[in-house]
PDB file of C-alpha atoms in Angstrom:
ATOM      1  CA  ASN B   1     -23.134 -10.422  10.266  1.00  0.00           C
ATOM      2  CA  GLY B   2     -19.927  -8.457   9.733  1.00  0.00           C
ATOM      3  CA  LYS B   3     -16.441  -8.576  11.219  1.00  0.00           C
ATOM      4  CA  LYS B   4     -14.159  -5.785  12.364  1.00  0.00           C
ATOM      5  CA  ILE B   5     -10.530  -6.463  13.212  1.00  0.00           C
ATOM      6  CA  LYS B   6      -7.837  -3.933  14.118  1.00  0.00           C
ATOM      7  CA  ARG B   7      -4.234  -4.694  14.944  1.00  0.00           C
ATOM      8  CA  ARG B   8      -1.228  -2.504  15.646  1.00  0.00           C
ATOM      9  CA  GLU B   9       2.406  -3.411  16.248  1.00  0.00           C
ATOM     10  CA  ARG B  10       4.921  -0.874  17.507  1.00  0.00           C
ATOM     11  CA  THR B  11       8.571  -1.154  18.451  1.00  0.00           C
ATOM     12  CA  ALA B  12       9.734   0.722  21.550  1.00  0.00           C
ATOM     13  CA  LEU B  13      11.277   3.395  19.308  1.00  0.00           C
ATOM     14  CA  ALA B  14       8.132   3.807  17.197  1.00  0.00           C
ATOM     15  CA  MET B  15       6.117   4.203  20.414  1.00  0.00           C
ATOM     16  CA  ALA B  16       8.525   6.808  21.786  1.00  0.00           C
ATOM     17  CA  VAL B  17       8.434   8.799  18.528  1.00  0.00           C
ATOM     18  CA  GLU B  18       4.647   8.572  18.414  1.00  0.00           C
ATOM     19  CA  ASN B  19       4.450   9.835  22.017  1.00  0.00           C
ATOM     20  CA  GLU B  20       7.015  12.553  21.151  1.00  0.00           C
ATOM     21  CA  SER B  21       9.152  11.508  24.111  1.00  0.00           C
ATOM     22  CA  ILE B  22      12.465  13.135  23.190  1.00  0.00           C
ATOM     23  CA  GLU B  23      14.537  11.773  26.082  1.00  0.00           C
ATOM     24  CA  THR B  24      13.308   8.215  25.463  1.00  0.00           C
ATOM     25  CA  VAL B  25      14.123   8.508  21.747  1.00  0.00           C
ATOM     26  CA  LYS B  26      17.662   9.650  22.673  1.00  0.00           C
ATOM     27  CA  LEU B  27      18.162   6.647  24.965  1.00  0.00           C
ATOM     28  CA  LEU B  28      16.804   4.136  22.450  1.00  0.00           C
ATOM     29  CA  ILE B  29      18.764   5.275  19.391  1.00  0.00           C
ATOM     30  CA  SER B  30      21.963   5.270  21.431  1.00  0.00           C
ATOM     31  CA  SER B  31      21.548   1.507  21.879  1.00  0.00           C
ATOM     32  CA  GLU B  32      23.325  -0.769  19.395  1.00  0.00           C
ATOM     33  CA  LYS B  33      20.438  -3.244  19.649  1.00  0.00           C
ATOM     34  CA  VAL B  34      17.813  -0.832  18.275  1.00  0.00           C
ATOM     35  CA  ASP B  35      16.938  -0.887  14.586  1.00  0.00           C
ATOM     36  CA  PRO B  36      15.625   2.640  13.841  1.00  0.00           C
ATOM     37  CA  ASN B  37      14.090   1.512  10.545  1.00  0.00           C
ATOM     38  CA  LEU B  38      11.579  -1.047  11.853  1.00  0.00           C
ATOM     39  CA  PRO B  39       8.087   0.232  11.028  1.00  0.00           C
ATOM     40  CA  ARG B  40       4.969   0.729  13.076  1.00  0.00           C
ATOM     41  CA  THR B  41       2.454  -1.603  11.433  1.00  0.00           C
ATOM     42  CA  TYR B  42      -1.256  -0.984  11.339  1.00  0.00           C
ATOM     43  CA  PHE B  43      -3.924  -3.351  10.065  1.00  0.00           C
ATOM     44  CA  SER B  44      -7.670  -2.796   9.843  1.00  0.00           C
ATOM     45  CA  TYR B  45     -10.150  -5.264   8.363  1.00  0.00           C
ATOM     46  CA  ARG B  46     -13.919  -4.991   7.977  1.00  0.00           C
ATOM     47  CA  ASP B  47     -16.356  -7.154   6.106  1.00  0.00           C
ATOM     48  CA  GLU B  48     -20.101  -7.262   5.460  1.00  0.00           C
ATOM     49  CA  HIS B  49     -21.580 -10.747   5.192  1.00  0.00           C
ATOM     50  CA  GLU B  50     -24.775  -9.679   3.427  1.00  0.00           C
ATOM     51  CA  GLU B  51     -22.840  -7.753   0.764  1.00  0.00           C
ATOM     52  CA  TRP B  52     -19.978 -10.292   0.395  1.00  0.00           C
ATOM     53  CA  SER B  53     -17.538  -7.415   0.685  1.00  0.00           C
ATOM     54  CA  SER B  54     -14.306  -6.669   2.563  1.00  0.00           C
ATOM     55  CA  GLU B  55     -12.260  -3.553   3.282  1.00  0.00           C
ATOM     56  CA  ILE B  56      -8.610  -3.558   4.283  1.00  0.00           C
ATOM     57  CA  ASP B  57      -6.306  -0.740   5.393  1.00  0.00           C
ATOM     58  CA  GLU B  58      -2.626  -1.521   6.041  1.00  0.00           C
ATOM     59  CA  LYS B  59       0.353   0.749   6.734  1.00  0.00           C
ATOM     60  CA  GLU B  60       3.988   0.094   7.480  1.00  0.00           C
ATOM     61  CA  ARG B  61       5.310   3.418   8.798  1.00  0.00           C
ATOM     62  CA  PRO B  62       8.973   3.663   9.919  1.00  0.00           C
ATOM     63  CA  PRO B  63       9.855   6.076  12.762  1.00  0.00           C
ATOM     64  CA  LEU B  64      11.146   8.745  10.329  1.00  0.00           C
ATOM     65  CA  PHE B  65       7.662   8.994   8.834  1.00  0.00           C
ATOM     66  CA  ILE B  66       6.039   9.170  12.267  1.00  0.00           C
ATOM     67  CA  ALA B  67       8.263  12.153  13.113  1.00  0.00           C
ATOM     68  CA  ILE B  68       7.281  13.840   9.826  1.00  0.00           C
ATOM     69  CA  TYR B  69       3.604  13.133  10.516  1.00  0.00           C
ATOM     70  CA  LYS B  70       3.958  14.610  14.025  1.00  0.00           C
ATOM     71  CA  ASN B  71       5.979  17.539  12.607  1.00  0.00           C
ATOM     72  CA  ASN B  72       8.531  17.007  15.381  1.00  0.00           C
ATOM     73  CA  ILE B  73      11.739  18.492  13.996  1.00  0.00           C
ATOM     74  CA  GLU B  74      13.862  17.677  17.058  1.00  0.00           C
ATOM     75  CA  ILE B  75      12.993  13.970  17.018  1.00  0.00           C
ATOM     76  CA  PHE B  76      13.356  13.874  13.243  1.00  0.00           C
ATOM     77  CA  LYS B  77      16.922  15.211  13.537  1.00  0.00           C
ATOM     78  CA  LEU B  78      17.731  12.691  16.280  1.00  0.00           C
ATOM     79  CA  LEU B  79      16.626   9.826  14.046  1.00  0.00           C
ATOM     80  CA  LEU B  80      18.467  11.226  11.059  1.00  0.00           C
ATOM     81  CA  ASN B  81      21.713  11.380  13.043  1.00  0.00           C
ATOM     82  CA  SER B  82      21.585   7.638  13.748  1.00  0.00           C
ATOM     83  CA  GLU B  83      24.268   5.777  11.768  1.00  0.00           C
ATOM     84  CA  LYS B  84      21.816   2.949  11.056  1.00  0.00           C
ATOM     85  CA  ILE B  85      18.997   5.086   9.674  1.00  0.00           C
ATOM     86  CA  ASP B  86      17.931   4.471   6.070  1.00  0.00           C
ATOM     87  CA  ILE B  87      17.041   7.926   4.785  1.00  0.00           C
ATOM     88  CA  ASN B  88      15.477   6.482   1.609  1.00  0.00           C
ATOM     89  CA  ILE B  89      13.340   3.829   3.344  1.00  0.00           C
ATOM     90  CA  LEU B  90       9.821   3.435   1.963  1.00  0.00           C
ATOM     91  CA  GLN B  91       6.494   3.695   3.738  1.00  0.00           C
ATOM     92  CA  ILE B  92       4.073   1.026   2.481  1.00  0.00           C
ATOM     93  CA  GLU B  93       0.361   1.849   2.222  1.00  0.00           C
ATOM     94  CA  LEU B  94      -2.503  -0.385   1.111  1.00  0.00           C
ATOM     95  CA  LYS B  95      -6.215   0.382   0.949  1.00  0.00           C
ATOM     96  CA  SER B  96      -8.521  -2.166  -0.618  1.00  0.00           C
ATOM     97  CA  GLU B  97     -12.250  -2.733  -1.085  1.00  0.00           C
ATOM     98  CA  ILE B  98     -13.579  -5.869  -2.764  1.00  0.00           C
ATOM     99  CA  TRP B  99     -16.983  -7.329  -3.581  1.00  0.00           C
ATOM    100  CA  VAL B 100     -17.306 -10.904  -4.843  1.00  0.00           C
ATOM    101  CA  ASP B 101     -20.043 -12.794  -6.673  1.00  0.00           C
ATOM    102  CA  ASP B 102     -19.844 -16.085  -4.825  1.00  0.00           C
ATOM    103  CA  SER B 103     -20.836 -16.389  -1.148  1.00  0.00           C
ATOM    104  CA  GLU B 104     -19.046 -19.712  -0.563  1.00  0.00           C
ATOM    105  CA  GLU B 105     -15.788 -18.386  -1.997  1.00  0.00           C
ATOM    106  CA  TRP B 106     -16.097 -15.257   0.140  1.00  0.00           C
ATOM    107  CA  ASP B 107     -16.847 -17.234   3.329  1.00  0.00           C
ATOM    108  CA  GLU B 108     -13.674 -19.298   2.877  1.00  0.00           C
ATOM    109  CA  ARG B 109     -11.515 -16.191   2.588  1.00  0.00           C
ATOM    110  CA  ARG B 110     -12.788 -14.068   5.461  1.00  0.00           C
ATOM    111  CA  ALA B 111     -10.093 -12.960   7.908  1.00  0.00           C
ATOM    112  CA  ASP B 112      -9.623 -15.012  11.053  1.00  0.00           C
ATOM    113  CA  TYR B 113     -10.570 -13.340  14.325  1.00  0.00           C
ATOM    114  CA  ASP B 114      -7.832 -15.008  16.317  1.00  0.00           C
ATOM    115  CA  ASN B 115      -4.546 -13.939  14.797  1.00  0.00           C
ATOM    116  CA  PRO B 116      -4.681 -11.920  11.591  1.00  0.00           C
ATOM    117  CA  THR B 117      -1.283 -11.075  10.124  1.00  0.00           C
ATOM    118  CA  PHE B 118      -0.069  -9.055   7.171  1.00  0.00           C
ATOM    119  CA  GLU B 119       0.876 -12.286   5.409  1.00  0.00           C
ATOM    120  CA  THR B 120      -2.434 -14.113   5.827  1.00  0.00           C
ATOM    121  CA  SER B 121      -5.149 -11.552   6.466  1.00  0.00           C
ATOM    122  CA  TYR B 122      -5.013  -9.975   3.045  1.00  0.00           C
ATOM    123  CA  LEU B 123      -6.829 -12.911   1.494  1.00  0.00           C
ATOM    124  CA  TRP B 124      -7.550 -11.586  -1.990  1.00  0.00           C
ATOM    125  CA  GLY B 125      -4.122 -11.686  -3.600  1.00  0.00           C
ATOM    126  CA  ASP B 126      -4.792 -14.957  -5.394  1.00  0.00           C
ATOM    127  CA  ILE B 127      -8.540 -14.625  -6.014  1.00  0.00           C
ATOM    128  CA  PRO B 128      -9.581 -15.676  -9.540  1.00  0.00           C
ATOM    129  CA  LYS B 129     -10.833 -12.835 -11.691  1.00  0.00           C
ATOM    130  CA  LYS B 130     -14.161 -14.577 -12.315  1.00  0.00           C
ATOM    131  CA  TRP B 131     -15.148 -14.195  -8.625  1.00  0.00           C
ATOM    132  CA  ILE B 132     -14.588 -10.419  -8.529  1.00  0.00           C
ATOM    133  CA  SER B 133     -17.585  -8.136  -8.841  1.00  0.00           C
ATOM    134  CA  THR B 134     -15.807  -4.919  -7.834  1.00  0.00           C
ATOM    135  CA  LEU B 135     -12.259  -4.175  -6.691  1.00  0.00           C
ATOM    136  CA  ARG B 136     -10.905  -0.768  -5.692  1.00  0.00           C
ATOM    137  CA  GLU B 137      -7.345  -0.780  -4.421  1.00  0.00           C
ATOM    138  CA  LYS B 138      -4.480   1.652  -3.814  1.00  0.00           C
ATOM    139  CA  LYS B 139      -0.912   0.504  -3.098  1.00  0.00           C
ATOM    140  CA  ASN B 140       1.722   3.176  -2.455  1.00  0.00           C
ATOM    141  CA  GLN B 141       5.431   3.193  -1.693  1.00  0.00           C
ATOM    142  CA  LYS B 142       6.706   6.596  -0.542  1.00  0.00           C
ATOM    143  CA  SER B 143      10.101   7.880   0.534  1.00  0.00           C
ATOM    144  CA  PRO B 144      10.546  10.310   3.462  1.00  0.00           C
ATOM    145  CA  LEU B 145      11.292  13.127   0.982  1.00  0.00           C
ATOM    146  CA  PHE B 146       8.108  12.432  -0.983  1.00  0.00           C
ATOM    147  CA  PHE B 147       6.061  12.164   2.241  1.00  0.00           C
ATOM    148  CA  ALA B 148       7.473  15.447   3.586  1.00  0.00           C
ATOM    149  CA  ILE B 149       6.475  17.239   0.356  1.00  0.00           C
ATOM    150  CA  GLU B 150       3.069  15.570   0.462  1.00  0.00           C
ATOM    151  CA  SER B 151       2.717  16.857   4.060  1.00  0.00           C
ATOM    152  CA  ASN B 152       3.750  20.392   2.962  1.00  0.00           C
ATOM    153  CA  ASN B 153       6.588  20.250   5.475  1.00  0.00           C
ATOM    154  CA  ASN B 154       9.267  22.207   3.633  1.00  0.00           C
ATOM    155  CA  LYS B 155      11.439  22.550   6.747  1.00  0.00           C
ATOM    156  CA  ILE B 156      11.902  18.767   6.882  1.00  0.00           C
ATOM    157  CA  VAL B 157      12.382  18.729   3.093  1.00  0.00           C
ATOM    158  CA  GLN B 158      15.310  21.112   3.595  1.00  0.00           C
ATOM    159  CA  ILE B 159      16.798  18.972   6.389  1.00  0.00           C
ATOM    160  CA  LEU B 160      16.537  15.825   4.246  1.00  0.00           C
ATOM    161  CA  LEU B 161      18.238  17.496   1.292  1.00  0.00           C
ATOM    162  CA  GLU B 162      21.200  18.470   3.469  1.00  0.00           C
ATOM    163  CA  ASN B 163      21.916  14.777   4.071  1.00  0.00           C
ATOM    164  CA  GLU B 164      24.518  13.257   1.717  1.00  0.00           C
ATOM    165  CA  LYS B 165      22.710   9.897   1.587  1.00  0.00           C
ATOM    166  CA  ILE B 166      19.437  11.258   0.189  1.00  0.00           C
ATOM    167  CA  ASP B 167      18.397   9.984  -3.235  1.00  0.00           C
ATOM    168  CA  VAL B 168      16.615  13.037  -4.639  1.00  0.00           C
ATOM    169  CA  ASN B 169      15.748  11.269  -7.900  1.00  0.00           C
ATOM    170  CA  LEU B 170      14.158   8.196  -6.301  1.00  0.00           C
ATOM    171  CA  ARG B 171      10.888   7.217  -7.987  1.00  0.00           C
ATOM    172  CA  ASN B 172       7.946   6.605  -5.652  1.00  0.00           C
ATOM    173  CA  LYS B 173       5.410   4.032  -6.813  1.00  0.00           C
ATOM    174  CA  LEU B 174       1.649   4.669  -6.683  1.00  0.00           C
ATOM    175  CA  VAL B 175      -0.717   1.938  -7.905  1.00  0.00           C
ATOM    176  CA  ASP B 176      -4.469   2.471  -8.348  1.00  0.00           C
ATOM    177  CA  THR B 177      -6.592  -0.534  -9.402  1.00  0.00           C
ATOM    178  CA  ASN B 178     -10.261  -0.254 -10.361  1.00  0.00           C
ATOM    179  CA  ILE B 179     -12.291  -3.268 -11.505  1.00  0.00           C
ATOM    180  CA  SER B 180     -16.058  -3.314 -11.989  1.00  0.00           C
ATOM    181  CA  LYS B 181     -17.846  -6.186 -13.689  1.00  0.00           C
ATOM    182  CA  ASP B 182     -21.090  -4.220 -14.059  1.00  0.00           C
ATOM    183  CA  ASP B 183     -19.334  -1.237 -15.675  1.00  0.00           C
ATOM    184  CA  LYS B 184     -17.031  -3.526 -17.675  1.00  0.00           C
ATOM    185  CA  LYS B 185     -14.053  -1.691 -16.213  1.00  0.00           C
ATOM    186  CA  ASN B 186     -10.567  -3.083 -15.541  1.00  0.00           C
ATOM    187  CA  THR B 187      -7.793  -0.529 -15.091  1.00  0.00           C
ATOM    188  CA  ASN B 188      -4.473  -0.751 -13.282  1.00  0.00           C
ATOM    189  CA  LYS B 189      -2.843   2.682 -13.096  1.00  0.00           C
ATOM    190  CA  VAL B 190       0.837   2.613 -12.094  1.00  0.00           C
ATOM    191  CA  GLU B 191       2.645   5.927 -11.526  1.00  0.00           C
ATOM    192  CA  GLU B 192       6.304   6.390 -10.667  1.00  0.00           C
ATOM    193  CA  LYS B 193       7.158   9.908  -9.522  1.00  0.00           C
ATOM    194  CA  THR B 194      10.199  11.651  -8.118  1.00  0.00           C
ATOM    195  CA  ALA B 195       9.850  14.254  -5.383  1.00  0.00           C
ATOM    196  CA  LEU B 196      10.280  16.985  -8.014  1.00  0.00           C
ATOM    197  CA  ASN B 197       7.569  15.465 -10.226  1.00  0.00           C
ATOM    198  CA  PHE B 198       5.182  15.440  -7.264  1.00  0.00           C
ATOM    199  CA  ALA B 199       6.031  18.988  -6.111  1.00  0.00           C
ATOM    200  CA  ILE B 200       5.430  20.372  -9.621  1.00  0.00           C
ATOM    201  CA  GLU B 201       2.208  18.405 -10.026  1.00  0.00           C
ATOM    202  CA  ASN B 202       0.866  19.842  -6.770  1.00  0.00           C
ATOM    203  CA  GLU B 203       2.150  23.364  -7.502  1.00  0.00           C
ATOM    204  CA  ASN B 204       4.331  23.418  -4.375  1.00  0.00           C
ATOM    205  CA  ILE B 205       6.633  26.167  -5.637  1.00  0.00           C
ATOM    206  CA  ASN B 206       8.590  26.407  -2.375  1.00  0.00           C
ATOM    207  CA  ALA B 207       9.424  22.684  -2.493  1.00  0.00           C
ATOM    208  CA  VAL B 208      10.382  22.936  -6.184  1.00  0.00           C
ATOM    209  CA  ASN B 209      12.726  25.824  -5.356  1.00  0.00           C
ATOM    210  CA  ILE B 210      14.337  23.935  -2.441  1.00  0.00           C
ATOM    211  CA  LEU B 211      14.830  20.816  -4.581  1.00  0.00           C
ATOM    212  CA  LEU B 212      16.408  22.706  -7.483  1.00  0.00           C
ATOM    213  CA  LYS B 213      18.827  24.554  -5.198  1.00  0.00           C
ATOM    214  CA  THR B 214      20.461  21.259  -4.158  1.00  0.00           C
ATOM    215  CA  GLY B 215      22.061  20.895  -7.584  1.00  0.00           C
ATOM    216  CA  LYS B 216      21.503  17.128  -7.309  1.00  0.00           C
ATOM    217  CA  ILE B 217      18.155  17.041  -9.100  1.00  0.00           C
ATOM    218  CA  ASN B 218      17.987  15.499 -12.547  1.00  0.00           C
ATOM    219  CA  ILE B 219      15.426  17.887 -14.062  1.00  0.00           C
ATOM    220  CA  ASP B 220      15.012  15.715 -17.153  1.00  0.00           C
ATOM    221  CA  PHE B 221      14.339  12.554 -15.122  1.00  0.00           C
ATOM    222  CA  PRO B 222      10.736  11.776 -16.154  1.00  0.00           C
ATOM    223  CA  SER B 223       7.813  10.434 -14.218  1.00  0.00           C
ATOM    224  CA  LYS B 224       6.302   7.185 -15.519  1.00  0.00           C
ATOM    225  CA  LEU B 225       2.664   6.332 -16.077  1.00  0.00           C
ATOM    226  CA  SER B 226       1.214   3.010 -17.150  1.00  0.00           C
ATOM    227  CA  ILE B 227      -2.515   2.318 -17.488  1.00  0.00           C
ATOM    228  CA  LYS B 228      -3.545  -1.166 -18.547  1.00  0.00           C
ATOM    229  CA  PRO B 229      -5.856  -3.979 -17.412  1.00  0.00           C
ATOM    230  CA  LYS B 230      -4.909  -5.736 -14.195  1.00  0.00           C
ATOM    231  CA  GLU B 231      -3.395  -9.105 -15.000  1.00  0.00           C
ATOM    232  CA  PHE B 232      -4.410 -12.258 -13.166  1.00  0.00           C
ATOM    233  CA  GLU B 233      -2.169 -15.312 -13.094  1.00  0.00           C
ATOM    234  CA  GLU B 234      -5.265 -17.503 -13.108  1.00  0.00           C
ATOM    235  CA  ASP B 235      -6.781 -16.027 -16.291  1.00  0.00           C
ATOM    236  CA  GLU B 236      -5.332 -18.599 -18.695  1.00  0.00           C
ATOM    237  CA  GLU B 237      -6.072 -21.455 -16.289  1.00  0.00           C
ATOM    238  CA  ASP B 238      -9.649 -20.192 -15.785  1.00  0.00           C
ATOM    239  CA  GLU B 239     -10.213 -19.973 -19.535  1.00  0.00           C
ATOM    240  CA  ASN B 240      -9.070 -23.593 -19.924  1.00  0.00           C
ATOM    241  CA  GLU B 241     -11.402 -24.653 -17.098  1.00  0.00           C
ATOM    242  CA  ASP B 242     -14.329 -22.824 -18.712  1.00  0.00           C
ATOM    243  CA  GLU B 243     -13.602 -24.479 -22.049  1.00  0.00           C
ATOM    244  CA  GLU B 244     -13.530 -27.887 -20.354  1.00  0.00           C
ATOM    245  CA  GLU B 245     -16.841 -27.176 -18.610  1.00  0.00           C
ATOM    246  CA  GLU B 246     -18.450 -26.100 -21.893  1.00  0.00           C
ATOM    247  CA  LYS B 247     -17.112 -29.224 -23.605  1.00  0.00           C
ATOM    248  CA  GLU B 248     -18.495 -31.471 -20.841  1.00  0.00           C
ATOM    249  CA  GLU B 249     -21.902 -29.753 -20.998  1.00  0.00           C
ATOM    250  CA  LYS B 250     -22.006 -30.178 -24.760  1.00  0.00           C
ATOM    251  CA  GLU B 251     -21.099 -33.874 -24.537  1.00  0.00           C
ATOM    252  CA  GLU B 252     -23.716 -34.367 -21.818  1.00  0.00           C
ATOM    253  CA  LYS B 253     -26.423 -32.769 -23.997  1.00  0.00           C
ATOM    254  CA  GLU B 254     -25.442 -34.892 -26.988  1.00  0.00           C
ATOM    255  CA  HIS B 255     -25.522 -38.011 -24.840  1.00  0.00           C
ATOM    256  CA  THR B 256     -28.963 -37.042 -23.438  1.00  0.00           C
ATOM    257  CA  SER B 257     -30.382 -36.434 -26.943  1.00  0.00           C
ATOM    258  CA  ILE B 258     -29.270 -39.920 -28.019  1.00  0.00           C
TER     259      ILE B 258
END
């Protein structure tokens, strides 16, 4: 038997932006009590009991990103004009698929039906490496400028670049983890890219041109790439446990032979 859980949390402002209700957005951002940076959170969990596998999809999307996604220029400008808006705020994305080798371990870590939360529903953060059969995971942190370029929305790119608070050289972090016991694979690819790096990589010439015209771009500011095995805090502890188990088995055999 499998489980499917979906949960969504939206502030009043996030809901108004999502519904593209311009007058409601105006009223809300005029209130001193409203934080225009609080994200819309989305959580989706699915597992398959027979396969001992789980899939998780999480997003934390602030209202600025919702406006970009909806391509609503008027609402985007309204948000941007708020004194409290963080123009360099990051959208958090997580997609994860995991298969484990031990059914008891998997059963203990399945998400709870009643009240899954971002803090407790992602149950694999501390799983020992020895239980993992396969893990595929993507974790991304993107700025509004990066997301606008990714969405091919050069009009919003231009509006963002006209704002004095924009950090045009901000590095966005993209993490791609791939572990497979059968294929003897363990890679953790970490990329850090600026908006310019991303625009060039995707051959978005219009975005490159807009970025360069600002005069704020550090053209020599490099992207970063790191590919190495994923590290587990439990590795050293697990190795010690395995050594102890082997030692006990050896002593038991010697005792039996006597």
